[in-house]
């Protein structure tokens, strides 16, 4: 999969003309490829989860977490790693199965787990 290329001097990301994106949404602009994210999730599944017994892989929510990202990660069969109440809230609002969420880190009070 070739997500990044140059077409006629214009940077194209996953089929999207970045100049047109900047004109429409302004700059700075962060652009992510759902195709690329899903492809990487599938690589992890293929290389680890499907290959070895008793293995699970989790996406680190601290990298970038929105409800849409939660839905993508869950649909690709990965779990979710969260370290804050905000990340946990986002996962819950997205309908991410809590049995597939790892909530860790220091300074967690018992009230955080209720």
Tab-separated table of N, CA and C in Angstrom:
chain	number	residue	atom	x	y	z
A	1	UNK	N	0.844	-1.168	0.000
A	1	UNK	CA	0.000	0.000	0.000
A	1	UNK	C	0.895	1.238	0.000
A	2	UNK	N	0.674	2.110	-0.971
A	2	UNK	CA	1.473	3.331	-1.051
A	2	UNK	C	0.580	4.508	-0.660
A	3	UNK	N	0.715	4.962	0.583
A	3	UNK	CA	-0.143	6.028	1.087
A	3	UNK	C	0.388	7.417	0.771
A	4	UNK	N	1.704	7.526	0.544
A	4	UNK	CA	2.323	8.838	0.378
A	4	UNK	C	3.020	8.897	-0.975
A	5	UNK	N	2.707	9.934	-1.764
A	5	UNK	CA	3.406	10.140	-3.025
A	5	UNK	C	3.303	11.603	-3.443
A	6	UNK	N	3.959	11.923	-4.532
A	6	UNK	CA	3.914	13.274	-5.085
A	6	UNK	C	3.320	13.172	-6.476
A	7	UNK	N	2.317	13.999	-6.742
A	7	UNK	CA	1.646	14.002	-8.038
A	7	UNK	C	1.694	15.411	-8.604
A	8	UNK	N	2.490	15.611	-9.637
A	8	UNK	CA	2.596	16.932	-10.253
A	8	UNK	C	3.112	17.990	-9.295
A	9	UNK	N	4.001	17.603	-8.403
A	9	UNK	CA	4.557	18.546	-7.443
A	9	UNK	C	3.705	18.751	-6.201
A	10	UNK	N	2.602	18.018	-6.097
A	10	UNK	CA	1.712	18.136	-4.942
A	10	UNK	C	1.793	16.868	-4.103
A	11	UNK	N	1.959	17.048	-2.813
A	11	UNK	CA	2.017	15.940	-1.866
A	11	UNK	C	0.626	15.330	-1.747
A	12	UNK	N	0.538	14.027	-1.997
A	12	UNK	CA	-0.729	13.303	-1.925
A	12	UNK	C	-0.606	12.248	-0.835
A	13	UNK	N	-1.546	12.269	0.091
A	13	UNK	CA	-1.530	11.341	1.218
A	13	UNK	C	-2.773	10.473	1.158
A	14	UNK	N	-2.577	9.181	0.956
A	14	UNK	CA	-3.673	8.212	0.874
A	14	UNK	C	-4.767	8.670	-0.093
A	15	UNK	N	-4.330	9.168	-1.233
A	15	UNK	CA	-5.262	9.592	-2.270
A	15	UNK	C	-5.830	10.987	-2.095
A	16	UNK	N	-5.443	11.687	-1.045
A	16	UNK	CA	-5.965	13.034	-0.774
A	16	UNK	C	-4.916	14.084	-1.117
A	17	UNK	N	-5.300	15.047	-1.915
A	17	UNK	CA	-4.436	16.167	-2.272
A	17	UNK	C	-4.297	17.055	-1.037
A	18	UNK	N	-3.082	17.160	-0.515
A	18	UNK	CA	-2.886	17.892	0.738
A	18	UNK	C	-3.071	19.396	0.584
A	19	UNK	N	-2.838	19.930	-0.603
A	19	UNK	CA	-3.074	21.364	-0.830
A	19	UNK	C	-4.565	21.657	-0.707
A	20	UNK	N	-5.385	20.809	-1.306
A	20	UNK	CA	-6.840	21.000	-1.212
A	20	UNK	C	-7.337	20.825	0.224
A	21	UNK	N	-6.742	19.863	0.941
A	21	UNK	CA	-7.120	19.691	2.348
A	21	UNK	C	-6.790	20.943	3.155
A	22	UNK	N	-5.601	21.506	2.928
A	22	UNK	CA	-5.187	22.720	3.646
A	22	UNK	C	-6.086	23.894	3.292
A	23	UNK	N	-6.474	24.006	2.037
A	23	UNK	CA	-7.377	25.088	1.624
A	23	UNK	C	-8.738	24.945	2.295
A	24	UNK	N	-9.201	23.720	2.419
A	24	UNK	CA	-10.522	23.477	3.007
A	24	UNK	C	-10.526	23.615	4.528
A	25	UNK	N	-9.482	23.067	5.203
A	25	UNK	CA	-9.479	23.001	6.665
A	25	UNK	C	-8.494	23.939	7.345
A	26	UNK	N	-7.607	24.567	6.576
A	26	UNK	CA	-6.602	25.438	7.164
A	26	UNK	C	-5.390	24.648	7.637
A	27	UNK	N	-4.401	25.403	8.109
A	27	UNK	CA	-3.178	24.777	8.615
A	27	UNK	C	-2.845	25.365	9.976
A	28	UNK	N	-2.123	24.672	10.830
A	28	UNK	CA	-1.614	23.321	10.586
A	28	UNK	C	-2.758	22.310	10.561
A	29	UNK	N	-2.522	21.215	9.891
A	29	UNK	CA	-3.545	20.191	9.714
A	29	UNK	C	-2.930	18.816	9.950
A	30	UNK	N	-3.545	18.043	10.786
A	30	UNK	CA	-3.113	16.666	11.022
A	30	UNK	C	-4.009	15.751	10.200
A	31	UNK	N	-3.412	14.897	9.398
A	31	UNK	CA	-4.159	13.983	8.544
A	31	UNK	C	-3.707	12.563	8.854
A	32	UNK	N	-4.678	11.686	9.065
A	32	UNK	CA	-4.368	10.283	9.330
A	32	UNK	C	-5.055	9.432	8.281
A	33	UNK	N	-4.455	8.304	7.988
A	33	UNK	CA	-5.001	7.373	7.014
A	33	UNK	C	-5.644	6.194	7.728
A	34	UNK	N	-6.957	6.079	7.611
A	34	UNK	CA	-7.628	4.922	8.193
A	34	UNK	C	-7.103	3.637	7.557
A	35	UNK	N	-6.826	3.687	6.255
A	35	UNK	CA	-6.277	2.506	5.578
A	35	UNK	C	-4.949	2.087	6.194
A	36	UNK	N	-4.080	3.053	6.476
A	36	UNK	CA	-2.773	2.749	7.044
A	36	UNK	C	-2.913	2.214	8.473
A	37	UNK	N	-3.781	2.829	9.250
A	37	UNK	CA	-4.001	2.380	10.629
A	37	UNK	C	-4.509	0.942	10.637
A	38	UNK	N	-5.508	0.666	9.807
A	38	UNK	CA	-6.055	-0.692	9.741
A	38	UNK	C	-4.999	-1.692	9.262
A	39	UNK	N	-4.199	-1.291	8.297
A	39	UNK	CA	-3.137	-2.162	7.790
A	39	UNK	C	-2.142	-2.515	8.893
A	40	UNK	N	-1.762	-1.538	9.700
A	40	UNK	CA	-0.811	-1.788	10.795
A	40	UNK	C	-1.438	-2.681	11.867
A	41	UNK	N	-2.717	-2.459	12.163
A	41	UNK	CA	-3.410	-3.329	13.124
A	41	UNK	C	-3.418	-4.772	12.621
A	42	UNK	N	-3.665	-4.945	11.329
A	42	UNK	CA	-3.702	-6.293	10.748
A	42	UNK	C	-2.328	-6.946	10.758
A	43	UNK	N	-1.275	-6.153	10.568
A	43	UNK	CA	0.085	-6.695	10.667
A	43	UNK	C	0.345	-7.231	12.074
A	44	UNK	N	-0.071	-6.478	13.077
A	44	UNK	CA	0.111	-6.919	14.466
A	44	UNK	C	-0.666	-8.210	14.708
A	45	UNK	N	-1.897	-8.260	14.225
A	45	UNK	CA	-2.690	-9.487	14.386
A	45	UNK	C	-1.983	-10.669	13.731
A	46	UNK	N	-1.553	-10.482	12.489
A	46	UNK	CA	-0.921	-11.560	11.729
A	46	UNK	C	0.390	-12.017	12.372
A	47	UNK	N	1.211	-11.059	12.791
A	47	UNK	CA	2.558	-11.381	13.274
A	47	UNK	C	2.621	-11.810	14.734
A	48	UNK	N	1.591	-11.515	15.502
A	48	UNK	CA	1.631	-11.851	16.925
A	48	UNK	C	0.406	-12.635	17.374
A	49	UNK	N	-0.763	-12.036	17.291
A	49	UNK	CA	-1.972	-12.651	17.838
A	49	UNK	C	-2.286	-13.970	17.146
A	50	UNK	N	-2.241	-13.977	15.817
A	50	UNK	CA	-2.593	-15.183	15.071
A	50	UNK	C	-1.490	-16.239	15.101
A	51	UNK	N	-0.299	-15.835	15.428
A	51	UNK	CA	0.853	-16.738	15.360
A	51	UNK	C	1.142	-17.442	16.688
A	52	UNK	N	0.821	-16.794	17.796
A	52	UNK	CA	1.193	-17.327	19.104
A	52	UNK	C	-0.027	-17.480	20.002
A	53	UNK	N	0.013	-18.516	20.834
A	53	UNK	CA	-1.050	-18.723	21.816
A	53	UNK	C	-0.890	-17.743	22.974
A	54	UNK	N	-1.990	-17.402	23.594
A	54	UNK	CA	-2.012	-16.587	24.812
A	54	UNK	C	-1.357	-15.216	24.615
A	55	UNK	N	-1.542	-14.638	23.451
A	55	UNK	CA	-0.995	-13.309	23.161
A	55	UNK	C	-2.152	-12.383	22.840
A	56	UNK	N	-2.074	-11.197	23.378
A	56	UNK	CA	-3.010	-10.170	22.950
A	56	UNK	C	-2.229	-8.892	22.726
A	57	UNK	N	-2.717	-8.089	21.838
A	57	UNK	CA	-2.060	-6.824	21.514
A	57	UNK	C	-3.029	-5.699	21.822
A	58	UNK	N	-2.488	-4.617	22.339
A	58	UNK	CA	-3.316	-3.467	22.683
A	58	UNK	C	-2.736	-2.203	22.056
A	59	UNK	N	-3.623	-1.329	21.624
A	59	UNK	CA	-3.236	-0.036	21.082
A	59	UNK	C	-3.043	0.927	22.250
A	60	UNK	N	-1.966	1.688	22.238
A	60	UNK	CA	-1.689	2.661	23.299
A	60	UNK	C	-2.486	3.933	23.045
A	61	UNK	N	-3.528	4.124	23.824
A	61	UNK	CA	-4.385	5.287	23.659
A	61	UNK	C	-3.656	6.608	23.791
A	62	UNK	N	-2.560	6.627	24.534
A	62	UNK	CA	-1.819	7.879	24.717
A	62	UNK	C	-1.249	8.398	23.402
A	63	UNK	N	-1.125	7.532	22.396
A	63	UNK	CA	-0.589	7.965	21.100
A	63	UNK	C	-1.572	8.890	20.386
A	64	UNK	N	-2.839	8.522	20.393
A	64	UNK	CA	-3.903	9.311	19.762
A	64	UNK	C	-5.192	8.565	20.025
A	65	UNK	N	-6.136	9.191	20.695
A	65	UNK	CA	-7.361	8.476	21.029
A	65	UNK	C	-8.588	9.351	20.826
A	66	UNK	N	-9.447	8.892	19.958
A	66	UNK	CA	-10.764	9.479	19.745
A	66	UNK	C	-11.752	8.315	19.728
A	67	UNK	N	-13.033	8.634	19.711
A	67	UNK	CA	-14.014	7.559	19.641
A	67	UNK	C	-13.866	6.789	18.329
A	68	UNK	N	-13.560	7.489	17.249
A	68	UNK	CA	-13.361	6.807	15.969
A	68	UNK	C	-12.169	5.869	16.031
A	69	UNK	N	-11.072	6.310	16.634
A	69	UNK	CA	-9.898	5.441	16.754
A	69	UNK	C	-10.242	4.210	17.586
A	70	UNK	N	-10.993	4.392	18.654
A	70	UNK	CA	-11.423	3.247	19.467
A	70	UNK	C	-12.204	2.246	18.618
A	71	UNK	N	-13.095	2.743	17.796
A	71	UNK	CA	-13.915	1.857	16.962
A	71	UNK	C	-13.068	1.111	15.937
A	72	UNK	N	-12.076	1.785	15.365
A	72	UNK	CA	-11.183	1.131	14.405
A	72	UNK	C	-10.391	0.030	15.100
A	73	UNK	N	-9.778	0.361	16.226
A	73	UNK	CA	-8.946	-0.597	16.958
A	73	UNK	C	-9.772	-1.812	17.370
A	74	UNK	N	-10.952	-1.574	17.887
A	74	UNK	CA	-11.815	-2.673	18.329
A	74	UNK	C	-12.236	-3.537	17.142
A	75	UNK	N	-12.594	-2.908	16.022
A	75	UNK	CA	-13.032	-3.681	14.856
A	75	UNK	C	-11.901	-4.516	14.257
A	76	UNK	N	-10.651	-4.117	14.511
A	76	UNK	CA	-9.499	-4.874	14.016
A	76	UNK	C	-9.024	-5.930	15.013
A	77	UNK	N	-9.730	-6.057	16.142
A	77	UNK	CA	-9.448	-7.135	17.078
A	77	UNK	C	-8.344	-6.878	18.080
A	78	UNK	N	-7.971	-5.618	18.261
A	78	UNK	CA	-6.949	-5.286	19.255
A	78	UNK	C	-7.613	-4.764	20.517
A	79	UNK	N	-6.892	-4.859	21.626
A	79	UNK	CA	-7.339	-4.272	22.872
A	79	UNK	C	-6.883	-2.826	22.950
A	80	UNK	N	-7.139	-2.201	24.091
A	80	UNK	CA	-6.818	-0.791	24.272
A	80	UNK	C	-6.123	-0.575	25.606
A	81	UNK	N	-5.026	0.158	25.572
A	81	UNK	CA	-4.238	0.519	26.750
A	81	UNK	C	-4.546	1.979	27.082
A	82	UNK	N	-5.052	2.244	28.288
A	82	UNK	CA	-5.341	3.620	28.702
A	82	UNK	C	-4.665	3.913	30.036
A	83	UNK	N	-4.327	5.178	30.252
A	83	UNK	CA	-3.660	5.555	31.502
A	83	UNK	C	-4.371	6.682	32.243
A	84	UNK	N	-5.436	7.220	31.668
A	84	UNK	CA	-6.107	8.341	32.329
A	84	UNK	C	-7.616	8.137	32.317
A	85	UNK	N	-8.263	8.867	33.201
A	85	UNK	CA	-9.715	8.836	33.233
A	85	UNK	C	-10.318	9.330	31.932
A	86	UNK	N	-9.677	10.309	31.309
A	86	UNK	CA	-10.166	10.828	30.028
A	86	UNK	C	-10.109	9.781	28.929
A	87	UNK	N	-9.010	9.025	28.897
A	87	UNK	CA	-8.895	7.963	27.897
A	87	UNK	C	-9.918	6.862	28.167
A	88	UNK	N	-10.108	6.528	29.429
A	88	UNK	CA	-11.090	5.513	29.798
A	88	UNK	C	-12.498	5.975	29.421
A	89	UNK	N	-12.802	7.244	29.667
A	89	UNK	CA	-14.098	7.822	29.312
A	89	UNK	C	-14.325	7.748	27.801
A	90	UNK	N	-13.296	8.102	27.029
A	90	UNK	CA	-13.406	8.063	25.570
A	90	UNK	C	-13.705	6.646	25.097
A	91	UNK	N	-12.998	5.674	25.652
A	91	UNK	CA	-13.226	4.275	25.282
A	91	UNK	C	-14.654	3.851	25.618
A	92	UNK	N	-15.119	4.218	26.798
A	92	UNK	CA	-16.474	3.855	27.216
A	92	UNK	C	-17.517	4.503	26.310
A	93	UNK	N	-17.339	5.778	25.998
A	93	UNK	CA	-18.286	6.485	25.122
A	93	UNK	C	-18.314	5.879	23.720
A	94	UNK	N	-17.179	5.331	23.287
A	94	UNK	CA	-17.102	4.710	21.961
A	94	UNK	C	-17.696	3.303	21.952
A	95	UNK	N	-18.026	2.793	23.139
A	95	UNK	CA	-18.569	1.443	23.233
A	95	UNK	C	-17.513	0.355	23.193
A	96	UNK	N	-16.263	0.739	23.499
A	96	UNK	CA	-15.180	-0.252	23.499
A	96	UNK	C	-15.434	-1.240	24.627
A	97	UNK	N	-15.339	-2.542	24.369
A	97	UNK	CA	-15.580	-3.529	25.430
A	97	UNK	C	-14.563	-3.381	26.566
A	98	UNK	N	-15.048	-3.091	27.758
A	98	UNK	CA	-14.156	-2.835	28.893
A	98	UNK	C	-13.295	-4.044	29.258
A	99	UNK	N	-13.743	-5.246	28.909
A	99	UNK	CA	-12.910	-6.419	29.196
A	99	UNK	C	-11.658	-6.455	28.315
A	100	UNK	N	-11.615	-5.615	27.295
A	100	UNK	CA	-10.443	-5.531	26.417
A	100	UNK	C	-9.650	-4.244	26.623
A	101	UNK	N	-9.898	-3.572	27.752
A	101	UNK	CA	-9.182	-2.341	28.092
A	101	UNK	C	-8.241	-2.619	29.259
A	102	UNK	N	-7.013	-2.163	29.130
A	102	UNK	CA	-6.045	-2.230	30.226
A	102	UNK	C	-5.868	-0.811	30.748
A	103	UNK	N	-6.245	-0.586	32.012
A	103	UNK	CA	-6.145	0.732	32.652
A	103	UNK	C	-5.019	0.643	33.669
A	104	UNK	N	-3.934	1.333	33.411
A	104	UNK	CA	-2.764	1.188	34.276
A	104	UNK	C	-2.116	2.540	34.549
A	105	UNK	N	-1.053	2.498	35.305
A	105	UNK	CA	-0.300	3.706	35.624
A	105	UNK	C	-0.257	3.933	37.123
A	106	UNK	N	0.499	4.922	37.513
A	106	UNK	CA	0.636	5.205	38.939
A	106	UNK	C	-0.457	6.171	39.406
A	107	UNK	N	-0.561	6.313	40.718
A	107	UNK	CA	-1.489	7.254	41.358
A	107	UNK	C	-2.950	7.024	40.988
A	108	UNK	N	-3.363	5.778	40.907
A	108	UNK	CA	-4.762	5.465	40.643
A	108	UNK	C	-5.439	5.173	41.980
A	109	UNK	N	-6.468	5.932	42.301
A	109	UNK	CA	-7.207	5.709	43.540
A	109	UNK	C	-8.279	4.650	43.308
A	110	UNK	N	-8.723	3.980	44.386
A	110	UNK	CA	-9.761	2.959	44.213
A	110	UNK	C	-11.017	3.494	43.521
A	111	UNK	N	-11.346	4.761	43.726
A	111	UNK	CA	-12.517	5.347	43.086
A	111	UNK	C	-12.453	5.347	41.573
A	112	UNK	N	-11.266	5.336	41.020
A	112	UNK	CA	-11.088	5.321	39.561
A	112	UNK	C	-11.623	4.039	38.930
A	113	UNK	N	-11.715	2.977	39.733
A	113	UNK	CA	-12.080	1.684	39.184
A	113	UNK	C	-13.558	1.366	39.363
A	114	UNK	N	-14.322	2.298	39.870
A	114	UNK	CA	-15.766	2.072	40.059
A	114	UNK	C	-16.551	2.608	38.899
